[in-house]
Tab-separated table of C-alpha atoms in Angstrom:
chain	number	residue	atom	x	y	z
B	93	MET	CA	-60.031	2.654	-22.623
B	94	ARG	CA	-59.249	3.475	-19.017
B	95	PHE	CA	-57.198	5.883	-16.891
B	96	VAL	CA	-54.231	4.599	-14.882
B	97	LEU	CA	-51.960	6.485	-12.496
B	98	ARG	CA	-48.662	7.596	-13.987
B	99	SER	CA	-45.534	6.092	-12.435
B	100	ARG	CA	-43.555	9.164	-13.545
B	101	GLU	CA	-44.761	12.596	-14.663
B	102	PRO	CA	-42.817	14.280	-17.517
B	103	ARG	CA	-41.591	17.815	-16.845
B	104	TRP	CA	-43.390	19.238	-19.880
B	105	LEU	CA	-46.784	17.881	-18.823
B	106	ALA	CA	-47.756	20.535	-16.228
B	107	PRO	CA	-47.045	23.541	-18.534
B	108	ALA	CA	-48.845	21.741	-21.359
B	109	ALA	CA	-51.848	21.110	-19.106
B	110	VAL	CA	-52.011	24.786	-18.144
B	111	GLY	CA	-51.758	25.797	-21.808
B	112	LEU	CA	-54.644	23.503	-22.723
B	113	ALA	CA	-56.628	24.909	-19.802
B	114	VAL	CA	-56.122	28.443	-21.115
B	115	LEU	CA	-57.318	27.403	-24.569
B	116	ALA	CA	-60.334	25.677	-23.016
B	117	THR	CA	-61.089	28.845	-21.061
B	118	LEU	CA	-61.064	30.931	-24.226
B	119	ALA	CA	-63.401	28.467	-25.921
B	120	LEU	CA	-65.811	28.245	-22.982
B	121	THR	CA	-66.062	31.995	-22.425
B	122	ALA	CA	-66.408	32.919	-26.104
B	123	GLY	CA	-70.112	32.025	-26.035
B	124	PRO	CA	-71.099	34.245	-23.075
B	125	ILE	CA	-69.066	37.126	-24.535
B	126	ARG	CA	-70.854	36.748	-27.871
B	127	LEU	CA	-74.223	36.639	-26.103
B	128	ALA	CA	-73.281	39.869	-24.314
B	129	GLY	CA	-72.906	41.517	-27.724
B	130	ALA	CA	-69.128	41.617	-28.271
B	131	ALA	CA	-66.685	39.805	-30.513
B	132	PRO	CA	-64.694	37.280	-28.445
B	133	VAL	CA	-61.346	38.132	-30.077
B	134	SER	CA	-61.803	41.855	-29.415
B	135	ALA	CA	-62.868	41.132	-25.841
B	136	PHE	CA	-59.871	38.908	-25.109
B	137	GLU	CA	-57.597	41.571	-26.557
B	138	ARG	CA	-59.184	44.170	-24.255
B	139	TYR	CA	-58.883	41.883	-21.242
B	140	VAL	CA	-55.271	40.800	-21.664
B	141	VAL	CA	-53.369	42.859	-24.241
B	142	THR	CA	-54.725	46.411	-24.097
B	143	PRO	CA	-53.790	47.133	-20.442
B	144	LEU	CA	-50.165	46.311	-21.258
B	145	THR	CA	-49.856	48.712	-24.202
B	146	THR	CA	-49.506	51.922	-22.166
B	147	GLY	CA	-47.415	52.956	-19.195
B	148	ASN	CA	-50.492	53.931	-17.220
B	149	GLY	CA	-52.127	50.596	-18.006
B	150	ILE	CA	-49.093	48.656	-16.780
B	151	ALA	CA	-49.041	50.744	-13.593
B	152	GLU	CA	-52.710	49.965	-12.959
B	153	VAL	CA	-52.037	46.252	-13.494
B	154	LEU	CA	-49.227	46.356	-10.920
B	155	LEU	CA	-51.482	48.244	-8.508
B	156	ALA	CA	-54.307	45.709	-8.912
B	157	ALA	CA	-51.887	42.780	-8.501
B	158	THR	CA	-50.270	44.046	-5.276
B	159	PRO	CA	-52.943	42.969	-2.726
B	160	LEU	CA	-53.392	39.662	-4.589
B	161	LEU	CA	-49.662	39.054	-4.227
B	162	PHE	CA	-49.928	39.194	-0.427
B	163	THR	CA	-53.099	37.121	-0.083
B	164	GLY	CA	-51.923	34.599	-2.677
B	165	LEU	CA	-48.652	34.090	-0.790
B	166	ALA	CA	-50.559	33.793	2.476
B	167	VAL	CA	-52.778	31.025	1.132
B	168	ALA	CA	-49.894	29.245	-0.629
B	169	VAL	CA	-47.755	29.111	2.530
B	170	ALA	CA	-50.620	27.578	4.525
B	171	PHE	CA	-51.806	25.171	1.830
B	172	ARG	CA	-48.244	23.997	1.189
B	173	VAL	CA	-48.032	22.494	4.675
B	174	GLY	CA	-51.563	21.065	4.626
B	175	TYR	CA	-53.281	23.839	6.594
B	176	TYR	CA	-56.245	24.995	4.493
B	177	ASN	CA	-56.556	28.651	5.388
B	178	ILE	CA	-59.690	30.123	3.751
B	179	GLY	CA	-59.575	33.129	6.072
B	180	ALA	CA	-57.141	35.387	4.229
B	181	GLU	CA	-60.016	37.824	3.643
B	182	GLY	CA	-60.574	38.326	7.368
B	183	GLN	CA	-56.845	38.414	8.081
B	184	PHE	CA	-56.381	41.030	5.348
B	185	LEU	CA	-59.050	43.216	6.978
B	186	ALA	CA	-57.623	42.596	10.456
B	187	GLY	CA	-54.219	43.786	9.275
B	188	ALA	CA	-55.774	46.923	7.812
B	189	MET	CA	-57.644	47.615	11.052
B	190	ALA	CA	-54.515	47.110	13.156
B	191	THR	CA	-52.589	49.494	10.899
B	192	THR	CA	-55.393	52.036	11.179
B	193	ALA	CA	-55.305	51.795	14.967
B	194	VAL	CA	-51.592	52.655	14.903
B	195	ALA	CA	-52.077	55.513	12.413
B	196	LEU	CA	-54.961	57.068	14.352
B	197	ALA	CA	-53.219	56.726	17.712
B	198	LEU	CA	-49.910	58.235	16.523
B	199	PRO	CA	-50.853	60.590	13.669
B	200	ASP	CA	-47.753	62.787	13.859
B	201	LEU	CA	-45.050	60.133	13.633
B	202	PRO	CA	-42.435	60.713	10.905
B	203	ALA	CA	-42.351	58.211	8.048
B	204	GLY	CA	-39.129	56.581	9.253
B	205	ALA	CA	-40.896	55.350	12.375
B	206	ALA	CA	-44.506	55.349	11.207
B	207	LEU	CA	-44.226	53.004	8.231
B	208	PRO	CA	-42.286	50.169	9.932
B	209	LEU	CA	-44.563	50.395	12.968
B	210	ALA	CA	-47.704	50.365	10.824
B	211	LEU	CA	-46.519	47.430	8.701
B	212	VAL	CA	-45.542	45.410	11.760
B	213	GLY	CA	-48.903	46.257	13.301
B	214	GLY	CA	-50.658	44.986	10.173
B	215	ALA	CA	-48.712	41.722	10.197
B	216	LEU	CA	-49.470	41.185	13.897
B	217	GLY	CA	-53.137	41.987	13.315
B	218	GLY	CA	-53.393	39.360	10.588
B	219	ALA	CA	-51.524	36.791	12.676
B	220	ALA	CA	-53.785	37.506	15.656
B	221	TRP	CA	-56.873	36.926	13.491
B	222	ALA	CA	-55.371	33.609	12.344
B	223	PHE	CA	-54.534	32.536	15.902
B	224	LEU	CA	-57.902	31.148	17.023
B	225	PRO	CA	-58.507	28.763	14.085
B	226	ALA	CA	-54.897	27.562	14.297
B	227	PHE	CA	-55.233	26.992	18.038
B	228	LEU	CA	-58.500	25.081	17.602
B	229	ARG	CA	-56.936	22.927	14.896
B	230	ARG	CA	-53.858	22.136	16.998
B	231	ARG	CA	-55.550	21.592	20.352
B	232	ALA	CA	-58.990	20.263	19.438
B	233	GLY	CA	-58.612	19.003	15.884
B	234	ILE	CA	-61.353	21.335	14.600
B	235	ASP	CA	-61.361	21.748	10.824
B	236	GLU	CA	-59.688	25.047	9.935
B	237	VAL	CA	-61.639	25.380	6.674
B	238	VAL	CA	-64.806	26.052	8.674
B	239	THR	CA	-63.315	28.273	11.363
B	240	THR	CA	-61.208	30.444	9.059
B	241	LEU	CA	-64.116	30.873	6.650
B	242	LEU	CA	-66.579	31.816	9.396
B	243	LEU	CA	-64.249	34.481	10.759
B	244	ASN	CA	-64.305	36.390	7.451
B	245	PRO	CA	-67.799	37.909	7.909
B	246	VAL	CA	-66.911	38.629	11.539
B	247	ALA	CA	-64.014	40.788	10.319
B	248	VAL	CA	-66.348	42.605	7.907
B	249	LEU	CA	-68.845	43.292	10.712
B	250	LEU	CA	-66.065	44.531	12.992
B	251	LEU	CA	-64.840	46.821	10.215
B	252	GLN	CA	-68.333	48.237	9.688
B	253	GLY	CA	-68.835	48.656	13.422
B	254	LEU	CA	-65.634	50.637	13.832
B	255	LEU	CA	-66.366	52.855	10.823
B	256	ASN	CA	-69.887	53.572	11.998
B	257	GLY	CA	-68.758	54.052	15.581
B	258	PRO	CA	-65.478	55.206	17.131
B	259	TRP	CA	-63.607	55.591	13.829
B	260	ARG	CA	-66.294	57.497	11.902
B	261	ASN	CA	-64.704	60.398	10.048
B	262	PRO	CA	-64.966	63.414	12.402
B	263	ASP	CA	-64.800	65.924	9.537
B	264	THR	CA	-67.271	64.489	7.034
B	265	GLY	CA	-69.388	62.206	9.208
B	266	PHE	CA	-69.065	59.486	6.549
B	267	PRO	CA	-68.440	55.863	7.611
B	268	ASP	CA	-64.724	55.920	6.958
B	269	SER	CA	-61.789	56.778	9.171
B	270	ALA	CA	-59.911	60.043	9.329
B	271	THR	CA	-57.131	60.445	6.768
B	272	PHE	CA	-53.771	59.144	7.981
B	273	GLY	CA	-50.921	61.502	8.775
B	274	GLU	CA	-48.282	62.189	6.125
B	275	GLY	CA	-45.856	59.776	7.770
B	276	PHE	CA	-48.259	56.872	7.143
B	277	ARG	CA	-48.065	56.992	3.347
B	278	LEU	CA	-46.079	54.436	1.377
B	279	PRO	CA	-43.900	56.128	-1.266
B	280	ALA	CA	-45.220	56.114	-4.837
B	281	LEU	CA	-43.222	54.368	-7.567
B	282	PHE	CA	-42.637	55.342	-11.207
B	283	GLY	CA	-44.583	58.577	-10.763
B	284	SER	CA	-47.829	56.593	-10.676
B	285	ARG	CA	-50.316	55.164	-8.181
B	286	VAL	CA	-48.117	52.096	-7.698
B	287	HIS	CA	-46.638	52.184	-4.199
B	288	ALA	CA	-43.775	50.627	-2.257
B	289	GLY	CA	-46.038	47.835	-1.039
B	290	LEU	CA	-45.276	46.168	-4.372
B	291	LEU	CA	-41.572	46.081	-3.469
B	292	VAL	CA	-42.416	44.541	-0.089
B	293	GLY	CA	-44.473	41.891	-1.863
B	294	LEU	CA	-41.665	41.099	-4.318
B	295	VAL	CA	-39.183	40.701	-1.456
B	296	LEU	CA	-41.592	38.298	0.241
B	297	VAL	CA	-41.947	36.337	-3.001
B	298	ALA	CA	-38.166	35.962	-3.223
B	299	VAL	CA	-37.804	34.958	0.429
B	300	THR	CA	-40.669	32.457	0.219
B	301	ALA	CA	-39.287	30.915	-2.979
B	302	VAL	CA	-35.843	30.429	-1.408
B	303	VAL	CA	-37.258	28.980	1.815
B	304	LEU	CA	-39.542	26.521	0.034
B	305	ARG	CA	-37.023	25.383	-2.573
B	306	ALA	CA	-33.544	25.684	-1.081
B	307	THR	CA	-33.736	25.086	2.672
B	308	PRO	CA	-34.300	22.078	4.945
B	309	LEU	CA	-37.356	23.873	6.334
B	310	GLY	CA	-38.859	23.946	2.854
B	311	VAL	CA	-38.315	20.196	2.489
B	312	ARG	CA	-40.092	19.579	5.798
B	313	LEU	CA	-42.954	21.880	4.822
B	314	ARG	CA	-43.481	20.080	1.520
B	315	ALA	CA	-43.268	16.689	3.198
B	316	ALA	CA	-45.826	17.693	5.827
B	317	GLY	CA	-48.231	18.875	3.138
B	318	GLN	CA	-47.836	15.953	0.740
B	319	SER	CA	-47.845	13.070	3.201
B	320	PRO	CA	-48.435	14.048	6.841
B	321	ALA	CA	-48.348	10.474	8.167
B	322	ALA	CA	-45.059	9.638	6.446
B	323	ALA	CA	-43.557	12.971	7.508
B	324	GLU	CA	-44.584	12.404	11.115
B	325	PHE	CA	-43.080	8.915	10.999
B	326	SER	CA	-39.823	10.441	9.730
B	327	GLY	CA	-39.662	12.813	12.690
B	328	VAL	CA	-41.130	15.939	11.079
B	329	PRO	CA	-43.295	17.855	13.630
B	330	VAL	CA	-46.274	18.253	11.282
B	331	GLY	CA	-48.615	19.823	13.848
B	332	LEU	CA	-46.042	22.397	14.917
B	333	LEU	CA	-45.214	23.302	11.313
B	334	GLN	CA	-48.906	23.766	10.506
B	335	TRP	CA	-49.370	25.941	13.584
B	336	ARG	CA	-46.456	28.205	12.689
B	337	SER	CA	-47.392	28.326	9.007
B	338	ALA	CA	-50.936	29.352	9.929
B	339	LEU	CA	-49.635	32.345	11.877
B	340	VAL	CA	-47.169	33.275	9.110
B	341	SER	CA	-50.010	33.007	6.605
B	342	GLY	CA	-52.153	35.359	8.675
B	343	GLY	CA	-49.234	37.777	8.997
B	344	LEU	CA	-48.729	37.853	5.221
B	345	ALA	CA	-52.410	38.562	4.607
B	346	GLY	CA	-52.336	41.238	7.310
B	347	LEU	CA	-49.364	42.866	5.597
B	348	GLY	CA	-51.475	43.009	2.452
B	349	GLY	CA	-54.192	44.900	4.302
B	350	ALA	CA	-51.623	47.273	5.782
B	351	SER	CA	-50.105	47.876	2.351
B	352	GLN	CA	-53.509	48.670	0.859
B	353	VAL	CA	-54.499	51.300	3.417
B	354	LEU	CA	-51.018	52.834	3.566
B	355	GLY	CA	-50.406	52.870	-0.168
B	356	VAL	CA	-53.794	53.378	-1.826
B	357	GLN	CA	-56.560	54.612	0.453
B	358	HIS	CA	-54.626	56.443	3.201
B	359	GLN	CA	-57.629	55.765	5.431
B	360	LEU	CA	-59.828	52.818	6.361
B	361	THR	CA	-63.018	52.472	4.306
B	362	GLY	CA	-65.716	49.862	3.850
B	363	SER	CA	-64.626	49.333	0.234
B	364	LEU	CA	-61.551	47.504	1.547
B	365	ALA	CA	-63.717	44.367	1.898
B	366	ALA	CA	-63.410	43.682	-1.832
B	367	GLY	CA	-62.696	39.944	-1.784
B	368	TYR	CA	-58.898	40.122	-1.976
B	369	GLY	CA	-58.577	37.205	0.423
B	370	TYR	CA	-60.978	34.974	-1.500
B	371	THR	CA	-59.200	35.809	-4.755
B	372	GLY	CA	-55.951	34.886	-3.000
B	373	VAL	CA	-57.180	31.281	-2.893
B	374	VAL	CA	-57.548	31.410	-6.677
B	375	VAL	CA	-54.094	32.960	-7.050
B	376	ALA	CA	-52.417	30.332	-4.862
B	377	THR	CA	-54.220	27.441	-6.548
B	378	LEU	CA	-53.509	28.593	-10.092
B	379	GLY	CA	-49.921	29.341	-9.083
B	380	GLY	CA	-49.354	25.773	-7.969
B	381	LEU	CA	-48.680	26.903	-4.373
B	382	SER	CA	-45.286	28.284	-5.462
B	383	ALA	CA	-44.097	31.831	-4.825
B	384	VAL	CA	-43.156	32.472	-8.449
B	385	GLY	CA	-46.475	31.018	-9.586
B	386	VAL	CA	-48.330	33.318	-7.193
B	387	LEU	CA	-46.497	36.317	-8.685
B	388	ALA	CA	-47.370	35.282	-12.245
B	389	VAL	CA	-51.041	34.644	-11.501
B	390	ALA	CA	-51.419	37.851	-9.453
B	391	LEU	CA	-50.125	39.814	-12.436
B	392	LEU	CA	-52.443	37.919	-14.786
B	393	LEU	CA	-55.510	38.553	-12.653
B	394	GLY	CA	-54.495	42.185	-12.189
B	395	ASP	CA	-54.265	42.424	-15.971
B	396	VAL	CA	-57.728	40.886	-16.425
B	397	GLN	CA	-59.197	43.134	-13.719
B	398	VAL	CA	-57.907	46.305	-15.386
B	399	GLY	CA	-58.873	44.975	-18.803
B	400	ALA	CA	-62.413	44.235	-17.620
B	401	GLN	CA	-62.862	47.883	-16.691
B	402	GLY	CA	-61.758	48.960	-20.160
B	403	ALA	CA	-63.873	46.313	-21.894
B	404	SER	CA	-67.000	47.383	-20.012
B	405	ILE	CA	-66.547	50.902	-21.405
B	406	ALA	CA	-65.278	50.179	-24.927
B	407	LEU	CA	-67.324	47.063	-25.721
B	408	GLN	CA	-70.270	47.559	-23.351
B	409	LEU	CA	-69.522	44.227	-21.673
B	410	PRO	CA	-70.669	43.652	-18.072
B	411	SER	CA	-67.812	44.300	-15.667
B	412	GLN	CA	-68.563	40.901	-14.080
B	413	MET	CA	-67.385	39.177	-17.264
B	414	GLY	CA	-63.806	39.470	-16.010
B	415	GLY	CA	-64.818	37.463	-12.935
B	416	VAL	CA	-66.419	34.851	-15.182
B	417	LEU	CA	-63.174	34.561	-17.154
B	418	THR	CA	-61.163	34.148	-13.941
B	419	SER	CA	-63.539	31.545	-12.494
B	420	VAL	CA	-63.562	29.431	-15.644
B	421	LEU	CA	-59.780	29.632	-15.797
B	422	LEU	CA	-59.554	28.340	-12.224
B	423	LEU	CA	-61.841	25.389	-12.959
B	424	THR	CA	-60.066	24.400	-16.171
B	425	VAL	CA	-56.582	24.668	-14.659
B	426	VAL	CA	-57.531	22.624	-11.588
B	427	ALA	CA	-59.136	19.987	-13.823
B	428	ALA	CA	-56.126	19.880	-16.159
B	429	LEU	CA	-53.609	19.622	-13.319
B	430	SER	CA	-55.643	16.809	-11.736
B	431	VAL	CA	-55.899	14.794	-14.945
B	432	ARG	CA	-52.157	15.111	-15.638
B	433	HIS	CA	-51.471	12.488	-12.953
B	434	PHE	CA	-53.183	9.865	-15.113
B	435	ARG	CA	-52.713	8.455	-18.601
B	436	LEU	CA	-55.185	6.860	-20.946
B	437	VAL	CA	-54.492	3.239	-21.938
B	438	ARG	CA	-56.281	0.765	-24.151
B	439	GLY	CA	-57.882	-2.421	-22.977
B	440	THR	CA	-59.400	-3.552	-19.716
B	441	PRO	CA	-57.592	-4.808	-16.644
B	442	ARG	CA	-56.969	-8.514	-16.682
B	443	THR	CA	-58.760	-10.586	-14.114
B	444	PRO	CA	-56.565	-13.139	-12.361
B	445	ARG	CA	-57.141	-16.742	-13.436
B	446	PRO	CA	-58.374	-18.878	-10.550
B	447	VAL	CA	-55.793	-21.275	-9.181
B	448	GLU	CA	-56.722	-24.911	-9.777
B	449	GLY	CA	-56.333	-27.128	-6.769
């Protein structure tokens, strides 16, 4: 028995591989859940089904999925063209800090001017944070995985420095910024905590899906990511596309940070560094680097995140168990999608018979 590369991959194989990965995830996580003192079936129901049975639960799922939608799109856009941006966390924080700078400098702006200015500021802040690694990759060939990753803790330190220094709350003295003016608040949706940042994210999903699937630019982006040498030979400017995609990726992550402070916190706090950018890598990978896939996975992880909070209360499960479920799901899906390129055949490869002279 041996594995050989498939000459053609059936359409049904990728969904089937993901389905098997989900089943494998349930089997692998049942043991730890049982050891934690809960019935696996009840736990899975709490994680996935229960949050979707009430209007408030659905709203909380949408709220939890919103920042993941931005960071997942950011990572997918960069990865699609072969630029491995691991810095969405820092770019997310940079966007939030840029938005805060606008809100604190112009506290009395009306919403009609404040919100567009703050969102643009967040996008520019994220793009600016992505600039240096992209520049080093384009001009010096320095691996962007290292540079983008190393800039993440720098963004956290800058955030902490600002909150403990010039942006410390003047009223409470706590290490968070002053509350934003009324004009810097994204409108709430459905009478819940869900905010208009979700609508911005959905528009970006639609635009990204159309660009990647139905435009010549999307064809060039996919070609540059799948086979850079062949794309370059065909006249596709791979380096330029990666440079631009890196900045767009940073801008998308920065928009996520802006959306979070404008729609949820209404001020800058240290709790913003909650790993949204790192989780965005999971979202993009599980979503197959497609916009629609990112949307589906962001909703799934938002569902699991809300469900984990309920399970920790109702079943006395550790809140970290939701992270374990997500991590195992990532590993099984990546493994399944890698194996789908091969098929198992019987026998051993024939050795060529020597030519008799």
